Short mmCIF file of N, CA and C in Angstrom, two decimals:
data_model
loop_
_atom_site.label_atom_id
_atom_site.label_comp_id
_atom_site.label_asym_id
_atom_site.label_seq_id
_atom_site.Cartn_x
_atom_site.Cartn_y
_atom_site.Cartn_z
N ASP A 1 0.82 -1.21 0.00
CA ASP A 1 0.00 0.00 0.00
C ASP A 1 0.85 1.27 0.00
N SER A 2 1.88 1.28 0.86
CA SER A 2 2.70 2.49 0.94
C SER A 2 3.50 2.70 -0.34
N LEU A 3 3.91 1.62 -0.99
CA LEU A 3 4.61 1.73 -2.28
C LEU A 3 3.72 2.39 -3.32
N ILE A 4 2.49 1.92 -3.43
CA ILE A 4 1.54 2.50 -4.39
C ILE A 4 1.24 3.96 -4.04
N ARG A 5 1.07 4.25 -2.74
CA ARG A 5 0.77 5.62 -2.31
C ARG A 5 1.91 6.56 -2.70
N GLU A 6 3.16 6.12 -2.50
CA GLU A 6 4.30 6.97 -2.83
C GLU A 6 4.39 7.22 -4.33
N LEU A 7 4.15 6.20 -5.12
CA LEU A 7 4.15 6.38 -6.57
C LEU A 7 3.02 7.29 -7.03
N LEU A 8 1.84 7.13 -6.44
CA LEU A 8 0.71 7.99 -6.80
C LEU A 8 0.95 9.43 -6.38
N ASP A 9 1.56 9.64 -5.22
CA ASP A 9 1.89 11.00 -4.78
C ASP A 9 2.82 11.67 -5.77
N TYR A 10 3.80 10.91 -6.25
CA TYR A 10 4.74 11.49 -7.20
C TYR A 10 4.05 11.78 -8.54
N ALA A 11 3.20 10.85 -8.98
CA ALA A 11 2.58 10.96 -10.29
C ALA A 11 1.41 11.95 -10.32
N GLN A 12 0.91 12.32 -9.15
CA GLN A 12 -0.24 13.24 -9.09
C GLN A 12 0.13 14.55 -9.79
N PRO A 13 -0.77 15.05 -10.63
CA PRO A 13 -0.46 16.29 -11.33
C PRO A 13 -0.18 17.43 -10.35
N ASP A 14 0.77 18.25 -10.72
CA ASP A 14 1.12 19.40 -9.89
C ASP A 14 -0.02 20.39 -9.85
N GLU A 15 -0.24 20.94 -8.66
CA GLU A 15 -1.08 22.12 -8.62
C GLU A 15 -0.28 23.22 -9.33
N SER A 16 -0.95 24.28 -9.72
CA SER A 16 -0.22 25.30 -10.46
C SER A 16 0.95 25.79 -9.60
N LEU A 17 2.09 25.90 -10.26
CA LEU A 17 3.29 26.30 -9.54
C LEU A 17 3.26 27.79 -9.26
N VAL A 18 3.40 28.12 -8.02
CA VAL A 18 3.49 29.51 -7.60
C VAL A 18 4.70 29.63 -6.69
N PRO A 19 5.29 30.79 -6.62
CA PRO A 19 6.43 30.95 -5.72
C PRO A 19 6.03 30.65 -4.28
N ILE A 20 6.86 29.88 -3.58
CA ILE A 20 6.62 29.60 -2.17
C ILE A 20 7.86 30.00 -1.38
N HIS A 21 7.64 30.29 -0.13
CA HIS A 21 8.74 30.62 0.77
C HIS A 21 9.29 29.31 1.33
N PHE A 22 10.55 29.08 1.09
CA PHE A 22 11.22 27.84 1.43
C PHE A 22 11.29 27.62 2.94
N GLY A 23 11.73 28.64 3.68
CA GLY A 23 11.94 28.53 5.12
C GLY A 23 10.73 28.02 5.89
N PRO A 24 9.53 28.61 5.70
CA PRO A 24 8.37 28.14 6.43
C PRO A 24 7.99 26.69 6.12
N VAL A 25 8.20 26.24 4.90
CA VAL A 25 7.89 24.85 4.55
C VAL A 25 8.82 23.91 5.32
N VAL A 26 10.10 24.26 5.39
CA VAL A 26 11.05 23.45 6.15
C VAL A 26 10.66 23.43 7.62
N THR A 27 10.36 24.60 8.17
CA THR A 27 10.00 24.69 9.59
C THR A 27 8.74 23.90 9.89
N GLU A 28 7.71 24.02 9.05
CA GLU A 28 6.47 23.26 9.26
C GLU A 28 6.70 21.76 9.21
N THR A 29 7.53 21.32 8.27
CA THR A 29 7.82 19.89 8.15
C THR A 29 8.56 19.39 9.39
N LEU A 30 9.51 20.15 9.88
CA LEU A 30 10.24 19.76 11.09
C LEU A 30 9.30 19.71 12.30
N GLU A 31 8.41 20.68 12.40
CA GLU A 31 7.45 20.70 13.50
C GLU A 31 6.54 19.48 13.47
N LYS A 32 6.15 19.04 12.28
CA LYS A 32 5.33 17.83 12.15
C LYS A 32 6.09 16.61 12.67
N PHE A 33 7.37 16.50 12.33
CA PHE A 33 8.19 15.38 12.79
C PHE A 33 8.28 15.37 14.31
N VAL A 34 8.47 16.54 14.91
CA VAL A 34 8.59 16.63 16.36
C VAL A 34 7.24 16.32 17.01
N SER A 35 6.16 16.91 16.52
CA SER A 35 4.84 16.71 17.13
C SER A 35 4.34 15.27 16.99
N GLN A 36 4.78 14.57 15.94
CA GLN A 36 4.38 13.18 15.75
C GLN A 36 5.30 12.21 16.48
N GLY A 37 6.29 12.73 17.19
CA GLY A 37 7.20 11.89 17.95
C GLY A 37 8.25 11.18 17.11
N LYS A 38 8.42 11.58 15.86
CA LYS A 38 9.41 10.94 14.99
C LYS A 38 10.80 11.52 15.21
N LEU A 39 10.87 12.63 15.93
CA LEU A 39 12.13 13.33 16.13
C LEU A 39 12.09 14.06 17.46
N GLN A 40 13.12 13.86 18.27
CA GLN A 40 13.24 14.61 19.51
C GLN A 40 13.97 15.91 19.21
N LYS A 41 13.45 17.01 19.77
CA LYS A 41 14.03 18.33 19.49
C LYS A 41 15.52 18.38 19.79
N GLU A 42 15.95 17.68 20.83
CA GLU A 42 17.35 17.73 21.22
C GLU A 42 18.27 17.07 20.18
N ARG A 43 17.72 16.28 19.28
CA ARG A 43 18.52 15.64 18.21
C ARG A 43 18.65 16.53 16.99
N LEU A 44 17.91 17.62 16.95
CA LEU A 44 17.83 18.45 15.76
C LEU A 44 18.60 19.75 15.94
N VAL A 45 19.46 20.04 14.98
CA VAL A 45 20.20 21.30 14.95
C VAL A 45 19.79 22.00 13.67
N THR A 46 19.23 23.20 13.79
CA THR A 46 18.79 23.93 12.60
C THR A 46 19.51 25.27 12.48
N ASN A 47 19.76 25.64 11.25
CA ASN A 47 20.30 26.95 10.93
C ASN A 47 19.67 27.35 9.60
N ILE A 48 18.49 27.94 9.68
CA ILE A 48 17.73 28.30 8.50
C ILE A 48 17.70 29.83 8.38
N SER A 49 18.31 30.32 7.34
CA SER A 49 18.37 31.76 7.13
C SER A 49 16.97 32.35 7.04
N ALA A 50 16.77 33.49 7.68
CA ALA A 50 15.47 34.17 7.64
C ALA A 50 15.29 34.92 6.32
N GLN A 51 16.33 35.07 5.55
CA GLN A 51 16.29 35.87 4.32
C GLN A 51 16.28 35.02 3.05
N LEU A 52 15.67 33.85 3.09
CA LEU A 52 15.65 32.99 1.91
C LEU A 52 14.65 33.52 0.88
N PRO A 53 15.06 33.55 -0.39
CA PRO A 53 14.12 33.96 -1.44
C PRO A 53 13.10 32.85 -1.70
N SER A 54 12.07 33.19 -2.43
CA SER A 54 11.06 32.20 -2.81
C SER A 54 11.62 31.27 -3.87
N ILE A 55 10.98 30.10 -4.00
CA ILE A 55 11.33 29.12 -5.03
C ILE A 55 10.06 28.69 -5.73
N LEU A 56 10.21 28.10 -6.89
CA LEU A 56 9.07 27.67 -7.69
C LEU A 56 9.00 26.15 -7.67
N ILE A 57 8.13 25.63 -6.79
CA ILE A 57 7.95 24.19 -6.63
C ILE A 57 6.62 23.97 -5.92
N SER A 58 6.03 22.84 -6.13
CA SER A 58 4.81 22.49 -5.42
C SER A 58 5.14 22.31 -3.94
N LYS A 59 4.39 22.97 -3.08
CA LYS A 59 4.62 22.85 -1.63
C LYS A 59 4.51 21.40 -1.19
N ARG A 60 3.52 20.69 -1.69
CA ARG A 60 3.31 19.29 -1.31
C ARG A 60 4.50 18.43 -1.71
N LYS A 61 5.04 18.68 -2.90
CA LYS A 61 6.17 17.88 -3.36
C LYS A 61 7.45 18.23 -2.62
N LEU A 62 7.62 19.51 -2.28
CA LEU A 62 8.78 19.89 -1.47
C LEU A 62 8.70 19.20 -0.11
N GLU A 63 7.52 19.18 0.49
CA GLU A 63 7.34 18.48 1.77
C GLU A 63 7.68 17.01 1.63
N GLN A 64 7.29 16.39 0.52
CA GLN A 64 7.58 14.98 0.28
C GLN A 64 9.10 14.74 0.25
N VAL A 65 9.84 15.62 -0.42
CA VAL A 65 11.29 15.49 -0.47
C VAL A 65 11.89 15.64 0.93
N LEU A 66 11.43 16.66 1.66
CA LEU A 66 11.96 16.89 3.00
C LEU A 66 11.69 15.69 3.91
N ILE A 67 10.49 15.13 3.83
CA ILE A 67 10.15 13.97 4.65
C ILE A 67 11.04 12.79 4.30
N ASN A 68 11.25 12.55 3.00
CA ASN A 68 12.12 11.45 2.58
C ASN A 68 13.54 11.62 3.10
N LEU A 69 14.12 12.80 2.91
CA LEU A 69 15.50 13.03 3.32
C LEU A 69 15.66 13.02 4.83
N LEU A 70 14.71 13.61 5.53
CA LEU A 70 14.79 13.64 6.99
C LEU A 70 14.61 12.24 7.57
N SER A 71 13.69 11.47 7.01
CA SER A 71 13.49 10.09 7.47
C SER A 71 14.75 9.27 7.27
N ASN A 72 15.40 9.42 6.12
CA ASN A 72 16.64 8.70 5.87
C ASN A 72 17.74 9.11 6.84
N ALA A 73 17.85 10.41 7.12
CA ALA A 73 18.87 10.89 8.04
C ALA A 73 18.63 10.32 9.44
N LEU A 74 17.39 10.29 9.86
CA LEU A 74 17.07 9.75 11.18
C LEU A 74 17.34 8.25 11.24
N ASP A 75 17.00 7.53 10.16
CA ASP A 75 17.26 6.09 10.11
C ASP A 75 18.76 5.81 10.14
N ALA A 76 19.55 6.66 9.49
CA ALA A 76 20.99 6.43 9.40
C ALA A 76 21.71 6.76 10.70
N SER A 77 21.14 7.66 11.49
CA SER A 77 21.78 8.11 12.72
C SER A 77 21.43 7.18 13.88
N GLY A 78 22.33 7.12 14.82
CA GLY A 78 22.05 6.39 16.05
C GLY A 78 21.00 7.13 16.87
N MET A 79 20.51 6.49 17.90
CA MET A 79 19.43 7.06 18.72
C MET A 79 19.80 8.41 19.33
N MET A 80 21.05 8.65 19.62
CA MET A 80 21.44 9.90 20.27
C MET A 80 22.16 10.86 19.33
N SER A 81 22.35 10.47 18.09
CA SER A 81 23.05 11.33 17.13
C SER A 81 22.19 12.49 16.70
N GLN A 82 22.86 13.56 16.32
CA GLN A 82 22.14 14.74 15.86
C GLN A 82 21.97 14.72 14.35
N VAL A 83 20.90 15.36 13.92
CA VAL A 83 20.64 15.61 12.52
C VAL A 83 20.64 17.13 12.35
N SER A 84 21.40 17.62 11.37
CA SER A 84 21.49 19.06 11.15
C SER A 84 20.79 19.44 9.86
N ILE A 85 20.09 20.56 9.94
CA ILE A 85 19.40 21.10 8.76
C ILE A 85 19.82 22.55 8.63
N THR A 86 20.39 22.86 7.48
CA THR A 86 20.89 24.19 7.20
C THR A 86 20.28 24.66 5.89
N ALA A 87 19.83 25.90 5.84
CA ALA A 87 19.29 26.47 4.60
C ALA A 87 19.85 27.88 4.44
N PHE A 88 20.33 28.16 3.24
CA PHE A 88 20.94 29.45 2.95
C PHE A 88 20.84 29.73 1.46
N THR A 89 21.28 30.91 1.06
CA THR A 89 21.29 31.30 -0.35
C THR A 89 22.74 31.35 -0.84
N SER A 90 22.94 30.84 -2.05
CA SER A 90 24.27 30.88 -2.66
C SER A 90 24.10 30.91 -4.19
N ASN A 91 24.74 31.87 -4.82
CA ASN A 91 24.70 31.98 -6.29
C ASN A 91 23.29 31.92 -6.86
N HIS A 92 22.39 32.70 -6.31
CA HIS A 92 21.01 32.79 -6.77
C HIS A 92 20.24 31.48 -6.62
N GLN A 93 20.66 30.67 -5.67
CA GLN A 93 19.97 29.42 -5.38
C GLN A 93 19.69 29.32 -3.89
N VAL A 94 18.60 28.64 -3.58
CA VAL A 94 18.33 28.27 -2.20
C VAL A 94 18.95 26.90 -2.00
N VAL A 95 19.74 26.78 -0.95
CA VAL A 95 20.45 25.54 -0.66
C VAL A 95 19.95 24.99 0.67
N LEU A 96 19.60 23.71 0.67
CA LEU A 96 19.20 23.02 1.90
C LEU A 96 20.14 21.85 2.08
N GLU A 97 20.74 21.76 3.27
CA GLU A 97 21.60 20.63 3.59
C GLU A 97 21.03 19.88 4.79
N ILE A 98 20.89 18.58 4.64
CA ILE A 98 20.47 17.71 5.74
C ILE A 98 21.62 16.76 5.98
N SER A 99 22.20 16.84 7.17
CA SER A 99 23.36 15.99 7.46
C SER A 99 23.08 15.12 8.68
N ASP A 100 23.65 13.93 8.64
CA ASP A 100 23.49 12.99 9.75
C ASP A 100 24.87 12.52 10.19
N GLN A 101 24.90 11.85 11.33
CA GLN A 101 26.13 11.30 11.88
C GLN A 101 26.09 9.78 11.81
N GLY A 102 25.50 9.28 10.75
CA GLY A 102 25.32 7.84 10.59
C GLY A 102 26.57 7.14 10.08
N GLU A 103 26.37 5.97 9.53
CA GLU A 103 27.47 5.12 9.06
C GLU A 103 28.09 5.62 7.77
N GLY A 104 27.40 6.47 7.05
CA GLY A 104 27.87 6.89 5.74
C GLY A 104 27.42 5.90 4.68
N ILE A 105 27.69 6.23 3.44
CA ILE A 105 27.28 5.41 2.30
C ILE A 105 28.53 4.97 1.56
N SER A 106 28.63 3.69 1.27
CA SER A 106 29.81 3.19 0.56
C SER A 106 29.87 3.78 -0.84
N GLU A 107 31.07 3.82 -1.38
CA GLU A 107 31.29 4.36 -2.73
C GLU A 107 30.46 3.60 -3.77
N SER A 108 30.38 2.28 -3.62
CA SER A 108 29.63 1.48 -4.58
C SER A 108 28.13 1.76 -4.49
N ASP A 109 27.63 2.01 -3.28
CA ASP A 109 26.21 2.32 -3.12
C ASP A 109 25.88 3.74 -3.58
N LEU A 110 26.81 4.68 -3.43
CA LEU A 110 26.57 6.07 -3.85
C LEU A 110 26.17 6.15 -5.32
N ALA A 111 26.72 5.27 -6.13
CA ALA A 111 26.42 5.29 -7.56
C ALA A 111 24.98 4.89 -7.86
N HIS A 112 24.27 4.31 -6.89
CA HIS A 112 22.94 3.77 -7.13
C HIS A 112 21.84 4.37 -6.25
N ILE A 113 22.17 5.28 -5.34
CA ILE A 113 21.16 5.69 -4.36
C ILE A 113 19.94 6.38 -4.96
N PHE A 114 20.07 6.94 -6.16
CA PHE A 114 18.91 7.57 -6.80
C PHE A 114 18.21 6.65 -7.79
N ASP A 115 18.64 5.40 -7.86
CA ASP A 115 18.00 4.41 -8.73
C ASP A 115 16.70 3.91 -8.09
N PRO A 116 15.67 3.66 -8.89
CA PRO A 116 14.42 3.14 -8.31
C PRO A 116 14.63 1.76 -7.70
N PHE A 117 14.02 1.56 -6.55
CA PHE A 117 14.01 0.30 -5.80
C PHE A 117 15.37 -0.09 -5.22
N PHE A 118 16.35 0.82 -5.23
CA PHE A 118 17.63 0.53 -4.59
C PHE A 118 17.54 0.94 -3.13
N THR A 119 17.85 0.02 -2.25
CA THR A 119 17.87 0.33 -0.81
C THR A 119 18.93 -0.50 -0.12
N THR A 120 19.47 0.06 0.93
CA THR A 120 20.40 -0.68 1.78
C THR A 120 19.74 -1.04 3.10
N LYS A 121 18.48 -0.66 3.24
CA LYS A 121 17.74 -0.95 4.47
C LYS A 121 17.31 -2.41 4.49
N PRO A 122 17.09 -2.95 5.69
CA PRO A 122 16.66 -4.35 5.78
C PRO A 122 15.27 -4.53 5.16
N PRO A 123 14.96 -5.76 4.75
CA PRO A 123 13.63 -6.03 4.16
C PRO A 123 12.50 -5.52 5.07
N GLY A 124 11.53 -4.90 4.43
CA GLY A 124 10.39 -4.36 5.17
C GLY A 124 10.61 -2.97 5.73
N LYS A 125 11.84 -2.48 5.72
CA LYS A 125 12.14 -1.16 6.28
C LYS A 125 12.19 -0.07 5.21
N GLY A 126 12.65 -0.43 4.01
CA GLY A 126 12.75 0.55 2.95
C GLY A 126 12.32 -0.05 1.62
N ARG A 127 11.76 0.81 0.76
CA ARG A 127 11.29 0.35 -0.55
C ARG A 127 12.20 0.80 -1.68
N GLY A 128 13.12 1.70 -1.39
CA GLY A 128 14.02 2.16 -2.43
C GLY A 128 13.40 3.16 -3.38
N LEU A 129 12.35 3.86 -2.94
CA LEU A 129 11.73 4.86 -3.80
C LEU A 129 11.91 6.29 -3.30
N GLY A 130 12.21 6.47 -2.04
CA GLY A 130 12.29 7.81 -1.47
C GLY A 130 13.28 8.72 -2.17
N LEU A 131 14.51 8.24 -2.35
CA LEU A 131 15.51 9.07 -3.01
C LEU A 131 15.26 9.19 -4.50
N PHE A 132 14.75 8.14 -5.11
CA PHE A 132 14.40 8.19 -6.53
C PHE A 132 13.34 9.27 -6.78
N VAL A 133 12.27 9.23 -6.01
CA VAL A 133 11.18 10.20 -6.16
C VAL A 133 11.68 11.61 -5.83
N SER A 134 12.46 11.73 -4.76
CA SER A 134 12.99 13.05 -4.39
C SER A 134 13.86 13.62 -5.50
N HIS A 135 14.68 12.80 -6.09
CA HIS A 135 15.54 13.23 -7.20
C HIS A 135 14.70 13.73 -8.37
N GLN A 136 13.64 13.00 -8.70
CA GLN A 136 12.76 13.39 -9.82
C GLN A 136 12.06 14.71 -9.52
N ILE A 137 11.57 14.87 -8.30
CA ILE A 137 10.86 16.11 -7.92
C ILE A 137 11.80 17.31 -8.03
N ILE A 138 13.00 17.19 -7.51
CA ILE A 138 13.95 18.30 -7.56
C ILE A 138 14.37 18.58 -9.00
N ASN A 139 14.58 17.55 -9.80
CA ASN A 139 14.90 17.76 -11.23
C ASN A 139 13.76 18.48 -11.93
N ASP A 140 12.51 18.08 -11.65
CA ASP A 140 11.36 18.73 -12.27
C ASP A 140 11.27 20.22 -11.91
N ALA A 141 11.81 20.58 -10.75
CA ALA A 141 11.80 21.98 -10.31
C ALA A 141 13.06 22.72 -10.76
N ARG A 142 13.80 22.12 -11.71
CA ARG A 142 15.04 22.70 -12.25
C ARG A 142 16.12 22.85 -11.19
N GLY A 143 16.09 21.92 -10.24
CA GLY A 143 17.08 21.94 -9.18
C GLY A 143 18.03 20.77 -9.26
N LEU A 144 18.80 20.62 -8.23
CA LEU A 144 19.81 19.59 -8.16
C LEU A 144 19.81 19.01 -6.76
N ILE A 145 19.97 17.70 -6.66
CA ILE A 145 20.14 17.05 -5.36
C ILE A 145 21.43 16.25 -5.44
N GLU A 146 22.26 16.44 -4.45
CA GLU A 146 23.55 15.76 -4.43
C GLU A 146 23.85 15.26 -3.03
N VAL A 147 24.85 14.40 -2.94
CA VAL A 147 25.19 13.81 -1.65
C VAL A 147 26.70 13.72 -1.50
N GLU A 148 27.14 13.98 -0.28
CA GLU A 148 28.52 13.74 0.13
C GLU A 148 28.43 12.76 1.29
N SER A 149 29.29 11.75 1.29
CA SER A 149 29.23 10.78 2.37
C SER A 149 30.62 10.26 2.69
N THR A 150 30.87 10.07 3.98
CA THR A 150 32.12 9.51 4.45
C THR A 150 31.79 8.34 5.36
N LEU A 151 32.32 7.18 5.02
CA LEU A 151 32.05 5.99 5.85
C LEU A 151 32.50 6.25 7.28
N GLY A 152 31.64 5.90 8.21
CA GLY A 152 31.93 6.08 9.63
C GLY A 152 31.66 7.47 10.17
N LYS A 153 31.33 8.42 9.29
CA LYS A 153 31.11 9.80 9.75
C LYS A 153 29.74 10.35 9.41
N GLY A 154 29.11 9.86 8.35
CA GLY A 154 27.78 10.33 8.01
C GLY A 154 27.68 10.88 6.60
N SER A 155 26.52 11.47 6.32
CA SER A 155 26.20 11.94 4.97
C SER A 155 25.60 13.33 5.02
N ILE A 156 25.76 14.04 3.94
CA ILE A 156 25.11 15.34 3.74
C ILE A 156 24.37 15.27 2.41
N PHE A 157 23.06 15.46 2.47
CA PHE A 157 22.26 15.58 1.26
C PHE A 157 22.01 17.06 1.04
N ARG A 158 22.27 17.51 -0.18
CA ARG A 158 22.17 18.93 -0.50
C ARG A 158 21.18 19.11 -1.65
N ILE A 159 20.21 19.99 -1.43
CA ILE A 159 19.25 20.37 -2.46
C ILE A 159 19.56 21.79 -2.88
N LEU A 160 19.63 22.03 -4.18
CA LEU A 160 19.85 23.37 -4.72
C LEU A 160 18.68 23.68 -5.65
N LEU A 161 17.97 24.75 -5.34
CA LEU A 161 16.83 25.16 -6.17
C LEU A 161 17.00 26.62 -6.56
N PRO A 162 16.69 26.96 -7.82
CA PRO A 162 16.85 28.35 -8.24
C PRO A 162 15.88 29.28 -7.50
N ALA A 163 16.41 30.42 -7.11
CA ALA A 163 15.56 31.45 -6.50
C ALA A 163 14.53 31.87 -7.54
N VAL A 164 13.35 32.26 -7.09
CA VAL A 164 12.23 32.49 -7.99
C VAL A 164 12.52 33.54 -9.05
N GLU A 165 13.25 34.57 -8.72
CA GLU A 165 13.52 35.60 -9.72
C GLU A 165 14.39 35.06 -10.84
N HIS A 166 15.14 33.98 -10.57
CA HIS A 166 15.97 33.36 -11.60
C HIS A 166 15.25 32.18 -12.25
N ALA A 167 14.38 31.50 -11.50
CA ALA A 167 13.63 30.38 -12.06
C ALA A 167 12.64 30.87 -13.11
N SER A 168 12.01 32.01 -12.86
CA SER A 168 10.98 32.50 -13.78
C SER A 168 11.55 32.88 -15.14
N ASN A 169 12.83 33.21 -15.20
CA ASN A 169 13.43 33.55 -16.49
C ASN A 169 13.60 32.33 -17.39
N GLU A 170 13.58 31.13 -16.80
CA GLU A 170 13.83 29.92 -17.57
C GLU A 170 12.54 29.22 -17.99
N ILE A 171 11.42 29.64 -17.50
CA ILE A 171 10.16 28.93 -17.76
C ILE A 171 9.61 29.33 -19.11
#
C-alpha cells in the first residue's frame, strides 16, 4: 500500500506552480516530525536563514522530499546522534543541507542511491523509492540534489533550487 501511495503521490499532477517561501515549509515539516514523535528536538540542529528567497515548486512535493531526506537521516543516525538542517542562499539558489552522523554510504552504493528500488535498508524497512522520487521532484523543479558521504562519519544531502527571480526567467 505504501509503495503504491508513494508512486501515486509522485505521479499526481502538480497544482499550479506559484512561488513559495522555502523557510516556512522546512520549519512546518520539522514541527510535524517533532509533534508526531518521529524526532526529539534535542537531536535536531537547525540553521535556516530568515532571508531565503522564494522558489518555484509544489509545496506538497517539497514536503515529500523533505520527509524522505529527513526520514533517511534519522534512520541512518544512532538514537542519540544529531541531525542538522541548514538552509541558505548561494549563487542565486536556495540551498538546503540535511546531514546525519550515521554510518555513511559506501562508494559502490553512492552510484545507485537515486535508482528506483535501490535500498540498503533491511527487508520491510525501505522500498528504495524515497531518493528516486525526491531526485525526480527536484529535477522537475530545475534543481539539483547531491550527496557527500564519508564511511563512519555520516552523509550530507544537498538540495539546490533556483531562487524564484531566476527560475521564472527559464520557464
